[in-house]
Coordinates of C-alpha atoms in Angstrom, one line a residue:
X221 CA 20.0 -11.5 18.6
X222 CA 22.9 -9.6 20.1
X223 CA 24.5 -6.8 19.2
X224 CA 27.7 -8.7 18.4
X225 CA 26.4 -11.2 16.5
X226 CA 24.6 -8.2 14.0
X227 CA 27.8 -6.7 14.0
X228 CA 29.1 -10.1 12.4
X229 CA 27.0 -10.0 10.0
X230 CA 27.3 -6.3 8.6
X231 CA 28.6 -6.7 5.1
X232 CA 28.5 -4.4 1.5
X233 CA 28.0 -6.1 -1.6
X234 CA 28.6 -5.4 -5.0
X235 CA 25.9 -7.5 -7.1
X236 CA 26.2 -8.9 -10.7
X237 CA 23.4 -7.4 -12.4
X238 CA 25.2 -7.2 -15.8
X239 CA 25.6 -4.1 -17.1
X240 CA 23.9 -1.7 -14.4
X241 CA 24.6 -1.0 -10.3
X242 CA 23.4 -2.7 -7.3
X243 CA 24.9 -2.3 -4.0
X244 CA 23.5 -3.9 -0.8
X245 CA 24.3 -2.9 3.0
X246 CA 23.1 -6.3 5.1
X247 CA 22.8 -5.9 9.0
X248 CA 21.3 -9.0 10.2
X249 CA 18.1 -9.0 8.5
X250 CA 18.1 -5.9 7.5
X251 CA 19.5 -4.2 4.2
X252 CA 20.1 -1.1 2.6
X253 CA 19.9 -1.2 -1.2
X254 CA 21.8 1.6 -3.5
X255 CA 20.5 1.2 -7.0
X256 CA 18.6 -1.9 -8.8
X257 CA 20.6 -2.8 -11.9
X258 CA 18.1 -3.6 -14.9
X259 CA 15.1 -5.8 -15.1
X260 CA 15.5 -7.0 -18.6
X261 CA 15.3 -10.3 -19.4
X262 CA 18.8 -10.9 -21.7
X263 CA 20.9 -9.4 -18.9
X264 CA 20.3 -12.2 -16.7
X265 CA 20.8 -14.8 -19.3
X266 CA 24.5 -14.0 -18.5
X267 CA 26.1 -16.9 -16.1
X268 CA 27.0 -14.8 -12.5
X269 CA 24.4 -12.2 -13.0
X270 CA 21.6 -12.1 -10.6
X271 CA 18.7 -9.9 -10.1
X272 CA 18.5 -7.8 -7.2
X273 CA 15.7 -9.2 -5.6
X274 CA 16.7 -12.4 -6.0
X275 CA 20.0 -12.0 -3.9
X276 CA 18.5 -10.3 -1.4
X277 CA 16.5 -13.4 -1.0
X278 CA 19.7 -15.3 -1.0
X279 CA 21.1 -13.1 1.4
X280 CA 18.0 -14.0 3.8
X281 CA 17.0 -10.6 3.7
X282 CA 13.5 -9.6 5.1
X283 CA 13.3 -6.0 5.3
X284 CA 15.2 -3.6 3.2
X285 CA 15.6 -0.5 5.9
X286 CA 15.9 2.0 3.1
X287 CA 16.3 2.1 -0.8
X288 CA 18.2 4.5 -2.5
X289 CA 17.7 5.3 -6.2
X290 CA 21.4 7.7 -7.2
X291 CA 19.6 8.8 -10.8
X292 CA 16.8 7.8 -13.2
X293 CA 18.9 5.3 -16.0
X294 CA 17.4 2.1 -16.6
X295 CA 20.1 0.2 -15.6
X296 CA 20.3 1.8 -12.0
X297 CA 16.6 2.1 -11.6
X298 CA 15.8 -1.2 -13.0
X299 CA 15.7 -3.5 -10.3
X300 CA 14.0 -1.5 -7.7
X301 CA 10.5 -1.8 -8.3
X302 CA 10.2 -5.9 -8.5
X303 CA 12.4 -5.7 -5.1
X304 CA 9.9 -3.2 -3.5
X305 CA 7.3 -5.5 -4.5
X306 CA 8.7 -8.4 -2.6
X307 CA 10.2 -7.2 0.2
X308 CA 8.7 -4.4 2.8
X309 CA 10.5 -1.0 2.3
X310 CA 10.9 1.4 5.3
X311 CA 12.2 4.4 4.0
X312 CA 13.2 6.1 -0.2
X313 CA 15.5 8.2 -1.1
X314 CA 16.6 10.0 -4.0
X315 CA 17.1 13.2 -6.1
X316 CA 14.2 14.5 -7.1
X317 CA 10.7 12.7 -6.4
X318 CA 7.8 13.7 -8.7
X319 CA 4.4 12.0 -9.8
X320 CA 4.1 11.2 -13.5
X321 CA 1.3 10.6 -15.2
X322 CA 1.2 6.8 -16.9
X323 CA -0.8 8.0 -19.8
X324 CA 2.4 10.4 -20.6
X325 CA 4.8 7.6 -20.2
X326 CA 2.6 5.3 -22.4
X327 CA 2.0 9.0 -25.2
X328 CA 5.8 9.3 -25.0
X329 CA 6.4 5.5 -25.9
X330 CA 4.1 5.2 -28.4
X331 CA 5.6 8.5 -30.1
X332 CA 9.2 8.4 -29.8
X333 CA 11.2 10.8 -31.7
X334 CA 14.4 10.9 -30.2
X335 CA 17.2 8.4 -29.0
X336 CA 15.3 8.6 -25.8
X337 CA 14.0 4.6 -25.9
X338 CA 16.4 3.3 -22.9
X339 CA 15.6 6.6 -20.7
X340 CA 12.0 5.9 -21.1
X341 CA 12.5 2.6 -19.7
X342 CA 14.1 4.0 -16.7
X343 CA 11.4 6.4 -16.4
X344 CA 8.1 3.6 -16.9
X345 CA 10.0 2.0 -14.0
X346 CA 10.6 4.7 -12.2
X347 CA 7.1 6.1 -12.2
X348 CA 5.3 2.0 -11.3
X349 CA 8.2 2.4 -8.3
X350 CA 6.9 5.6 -6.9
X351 CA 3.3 4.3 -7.0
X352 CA 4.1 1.1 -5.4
X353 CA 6.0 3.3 -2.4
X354 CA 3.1 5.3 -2.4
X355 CA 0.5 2.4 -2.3
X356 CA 2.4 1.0 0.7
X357 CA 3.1 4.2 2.9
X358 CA 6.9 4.0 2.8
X359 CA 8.6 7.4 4.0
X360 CA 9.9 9.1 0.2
X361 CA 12.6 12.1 0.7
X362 CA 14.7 13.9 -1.4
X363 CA 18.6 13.9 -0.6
X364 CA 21.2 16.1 -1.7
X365 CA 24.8 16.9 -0.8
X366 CA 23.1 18.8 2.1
X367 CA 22.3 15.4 4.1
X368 CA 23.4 13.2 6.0
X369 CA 21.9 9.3 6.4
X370 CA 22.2 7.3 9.4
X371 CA 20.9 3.9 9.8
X372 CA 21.7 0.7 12.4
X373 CA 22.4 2.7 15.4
X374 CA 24.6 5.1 13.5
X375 CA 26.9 2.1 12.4
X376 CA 26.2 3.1 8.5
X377 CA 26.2 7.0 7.6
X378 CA 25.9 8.0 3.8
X379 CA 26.6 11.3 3.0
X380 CA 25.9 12.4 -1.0
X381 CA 28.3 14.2 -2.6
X382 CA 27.9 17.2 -5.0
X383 CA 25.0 18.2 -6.0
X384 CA 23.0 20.5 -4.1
X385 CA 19.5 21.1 -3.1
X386 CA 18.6 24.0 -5.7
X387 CA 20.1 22.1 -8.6
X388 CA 18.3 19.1 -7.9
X389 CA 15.1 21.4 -8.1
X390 CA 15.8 22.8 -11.3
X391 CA 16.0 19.2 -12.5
X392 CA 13.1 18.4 -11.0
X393 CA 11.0 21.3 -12.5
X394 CA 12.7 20.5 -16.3
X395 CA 11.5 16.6 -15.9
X396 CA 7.9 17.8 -14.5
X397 CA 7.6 20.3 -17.7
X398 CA 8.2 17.7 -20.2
X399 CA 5.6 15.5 -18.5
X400 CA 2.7 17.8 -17.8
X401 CA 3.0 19.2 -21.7
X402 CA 4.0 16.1 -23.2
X403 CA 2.2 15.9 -26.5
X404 CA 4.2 19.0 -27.3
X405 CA 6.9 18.0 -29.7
X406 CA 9.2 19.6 -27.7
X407 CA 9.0 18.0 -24.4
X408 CA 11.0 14.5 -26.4
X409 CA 13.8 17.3 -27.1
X410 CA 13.4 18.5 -23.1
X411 CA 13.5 14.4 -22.1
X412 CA 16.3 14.1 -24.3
X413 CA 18.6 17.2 -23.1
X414 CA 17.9 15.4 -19.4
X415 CA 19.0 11.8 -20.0
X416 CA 22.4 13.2 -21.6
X417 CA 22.9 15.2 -18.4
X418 CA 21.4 12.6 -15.8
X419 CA 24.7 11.0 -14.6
X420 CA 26.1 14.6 -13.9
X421 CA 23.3 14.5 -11.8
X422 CA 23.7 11.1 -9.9
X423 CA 24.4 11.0 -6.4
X424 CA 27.6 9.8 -5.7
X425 CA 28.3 9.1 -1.6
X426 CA 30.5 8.2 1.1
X427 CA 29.3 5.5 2.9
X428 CA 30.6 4.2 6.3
X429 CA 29.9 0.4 7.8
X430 CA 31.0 0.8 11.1
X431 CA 34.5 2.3 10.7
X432 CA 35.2 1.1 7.2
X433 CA 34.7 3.4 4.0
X434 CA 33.1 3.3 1.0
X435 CA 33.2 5.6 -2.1
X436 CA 30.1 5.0 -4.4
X437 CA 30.5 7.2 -7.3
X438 CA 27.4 6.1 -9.3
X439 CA 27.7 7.1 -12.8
X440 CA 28.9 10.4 -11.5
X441 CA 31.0 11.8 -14.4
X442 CA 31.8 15.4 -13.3
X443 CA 33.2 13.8 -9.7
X444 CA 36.1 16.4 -10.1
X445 CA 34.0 19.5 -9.8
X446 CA 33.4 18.2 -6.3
X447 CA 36.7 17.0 -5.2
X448 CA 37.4 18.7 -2.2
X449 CA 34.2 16.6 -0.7
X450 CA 36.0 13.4 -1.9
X451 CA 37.8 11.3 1.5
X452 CA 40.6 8.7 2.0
X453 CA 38.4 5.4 1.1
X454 CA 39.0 1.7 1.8
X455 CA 37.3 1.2 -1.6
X456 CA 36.6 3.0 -4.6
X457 CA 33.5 1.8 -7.1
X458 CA 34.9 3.6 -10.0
X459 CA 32.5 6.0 -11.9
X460 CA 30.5 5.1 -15.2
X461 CA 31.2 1.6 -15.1
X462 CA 34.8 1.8 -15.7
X463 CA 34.2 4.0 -19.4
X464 CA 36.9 6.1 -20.5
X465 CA 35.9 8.9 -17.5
X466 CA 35.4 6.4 -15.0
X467 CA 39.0 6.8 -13.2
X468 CA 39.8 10.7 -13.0
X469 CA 43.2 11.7 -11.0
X470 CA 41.5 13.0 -7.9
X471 CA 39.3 10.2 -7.2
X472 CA 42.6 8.0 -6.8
X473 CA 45.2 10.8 -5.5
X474 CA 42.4 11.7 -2.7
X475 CA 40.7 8.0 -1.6
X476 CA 43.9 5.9 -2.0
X477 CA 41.6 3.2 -1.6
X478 CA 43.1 -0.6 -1.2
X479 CA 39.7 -1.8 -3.6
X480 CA 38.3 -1.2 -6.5
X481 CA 35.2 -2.2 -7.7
X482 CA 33.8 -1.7 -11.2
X483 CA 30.2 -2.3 -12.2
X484 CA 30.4 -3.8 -15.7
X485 CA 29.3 -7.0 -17.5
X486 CA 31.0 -9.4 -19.1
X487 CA 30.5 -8.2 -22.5
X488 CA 32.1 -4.9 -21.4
X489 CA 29.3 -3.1 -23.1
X490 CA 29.5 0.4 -23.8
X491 CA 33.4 0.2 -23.5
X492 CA 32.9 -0.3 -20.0
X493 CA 35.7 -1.8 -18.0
X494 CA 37.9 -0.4 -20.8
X495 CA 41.6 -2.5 -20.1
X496 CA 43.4 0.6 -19.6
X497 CA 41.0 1.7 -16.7
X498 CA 41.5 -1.4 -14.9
X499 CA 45.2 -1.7 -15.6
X500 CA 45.8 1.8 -13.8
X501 CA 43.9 0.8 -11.0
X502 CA 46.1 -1.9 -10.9
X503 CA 49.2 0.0 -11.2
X504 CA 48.0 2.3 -8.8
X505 CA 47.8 -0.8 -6.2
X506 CA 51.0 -2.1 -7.6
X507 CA 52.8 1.5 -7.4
X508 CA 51.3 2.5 -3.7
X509 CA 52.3 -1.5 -2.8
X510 CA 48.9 -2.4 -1.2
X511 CA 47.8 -5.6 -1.5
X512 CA 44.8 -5.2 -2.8
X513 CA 42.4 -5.9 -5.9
X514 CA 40.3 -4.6 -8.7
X515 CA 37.2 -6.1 -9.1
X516 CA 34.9 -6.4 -12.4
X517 CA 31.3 -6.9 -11.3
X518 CA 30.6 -9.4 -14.3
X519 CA 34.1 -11.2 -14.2
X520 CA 34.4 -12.0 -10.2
X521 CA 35.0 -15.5 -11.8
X522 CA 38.5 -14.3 -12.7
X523 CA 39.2 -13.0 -9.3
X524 CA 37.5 -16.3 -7.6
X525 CA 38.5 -18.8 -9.6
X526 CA 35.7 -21.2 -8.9
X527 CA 33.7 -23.8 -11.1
X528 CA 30.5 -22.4 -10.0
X529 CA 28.9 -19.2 -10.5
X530 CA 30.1 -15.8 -8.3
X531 CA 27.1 -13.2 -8.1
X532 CA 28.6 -10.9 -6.0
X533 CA 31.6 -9.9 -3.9
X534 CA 31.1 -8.5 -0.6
X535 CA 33.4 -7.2 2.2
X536 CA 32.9 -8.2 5.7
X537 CA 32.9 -4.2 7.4
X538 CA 33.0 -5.4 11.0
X539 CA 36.6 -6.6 11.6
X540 CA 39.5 -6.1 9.4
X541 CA 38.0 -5.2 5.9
X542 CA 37.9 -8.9 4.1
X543 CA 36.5 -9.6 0.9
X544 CA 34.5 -12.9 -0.1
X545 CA 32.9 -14.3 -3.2
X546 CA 28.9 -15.2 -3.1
X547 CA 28.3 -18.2 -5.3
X548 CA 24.6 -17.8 -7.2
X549 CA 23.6 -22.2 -6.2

């Protein structure tokens, strides 16, 4: 195939996996995947949504070129480890790699304490991923705001935002405390101060496809502490799922994006997608006058108004930015 028709075919995506995050890079073939949504069975019950794996599959994917995980919730993590079982993975990146024992996942389950049920999903996912990455010899590396990605011939680079090396250590050695002692009582309280923290922790990045640009906030709440690394945007994925902190005043005043994309599902759980998010990214469109939209992940129906099912809405990176619907059948 030749090099222009690849370039055709470089696209993003935002996928409807309900209430979660997948984003998928396609060159050709090829694909990078940020985040998995969830991989419960009533999420996808939902008409639009469609699991990760699946759409990749759709997509005519064959080789996802790398995976990224941005932090250890369920509904991020989720999807990941049925995808890596289906598809080849190249290369794995994320904060903080580090093994866990099954038999502390399966203690910890059968012992809860805390509120700490949904994290511990995330977690029994996250540790059957890492083995199946293992099993299979794919390259696993830690990234922080000290590294810069470059895939495709240097026509995608993703550069993660914030949080640095050391931090991402200290993580690290909390999560492999809790695990290595974890019939202490205290390691639910050690799991539990860690999932309230973890989306301070995500890996937000700034992603270029060829020369358009891409803010991907993840569920990175505390974006402001780091807003001098924040860059003018083409489109903005607004933080936490649209919740009450998902819009704060730099992201906007800095990116001046022409897009917005929320991850939320249709139910707006969680108060995500709250109407007074979405109508100031509106305004903000309407103010600035760009012609542009705001897109709900779990609603592209309402901004496709088709009879049949839209699972995703992806922009076309190679010529002037253009956004299309992907109908599920």
């Amino acid at each position: 195939m030749s090099s222009e028709n690849q370039e055709l075919k470089m696209q993003l995506y935002f996928v409807n996996v309900g209430y979660g995050e997948s984003i998928v890079i396609k060159n050709a073939e090829k694909a990078i995947v940020i985040d998995g949504g969830p991989d419960d069975k009533e999420t996808y019950e939902e008409k639009g949504t469609i699991r990760l794996h699946e759409f990749l599959k759709k997509i005519e994917i064959t080789t996802i070129e790398a995976m990224i995980l941005t932090h250890l919730h369920y509904d991020h993590v989720g999807g990941l480890y049925k995808a890596a079982s289906c598809f080849p993975v190249k290369n794995f990146y994320t904060g903080l790699i580090t093994e866990i024992a099954p038999q502390a996942v399966s203690y910890i389950n059968e012992n809860l304490k805390e509120n700490i049920s949904t994290f511990m999903r995330g977690i029994s996912i996250y540790e059957k991923l890492l083995k199946t990455l293992t099993q299979n010899k794919v390259t696993c590396c830690e990234i922080s705001k000290e590294d810069r990605l470059s895939f495709f011939d240097g026509q995608v680079q993703i550069q993660t935002l914030g949080i640095s090396k050391d931090a991402l250590l200290k993580r690290k050695n909390m999560l492999k405390k809790a695990f290595l002692d974890y019939q202490n009582p205290d390691s639910q309280k050690i799991l539990l101060k860690f999932d309230k923290s973890e989306n301070l922790f995500s890996l937000a990045q700034f992603v270029t496809v060829k020369n358009r640009s891409f803010m991907l906030t993840a569920d990175q709440s505390g974006i402001a502490r780091f807003a001098d690394e924040l860059q003018r945007s083409n489109v903005v994925k607004l933080t936490h799922h649209g919740q009450i902190d998902g819009m704060p005043p730099c992201l906007i005043d800095i990116c001046k994006p022409s897009f917005f994309v929320i991850c939320a599902d249709i139910n707006r759980t969680y108060n995500s997608a709250r109407p007074e998010i979405v109508a100031a990214a509106q305004d903000f469109l309407n103010k600035e006058s760009i012609a542009g939209k705001v897109f709900i992940t779990g609603m592209l129906n309402k901004s496709f108004p088709f009879n049949k099912e839209v699972c995703a809405v992806g922009f076309d990176c190679t010529k002037d930015l253009t956004y299309f619907p992907v109908i599920k059948n």
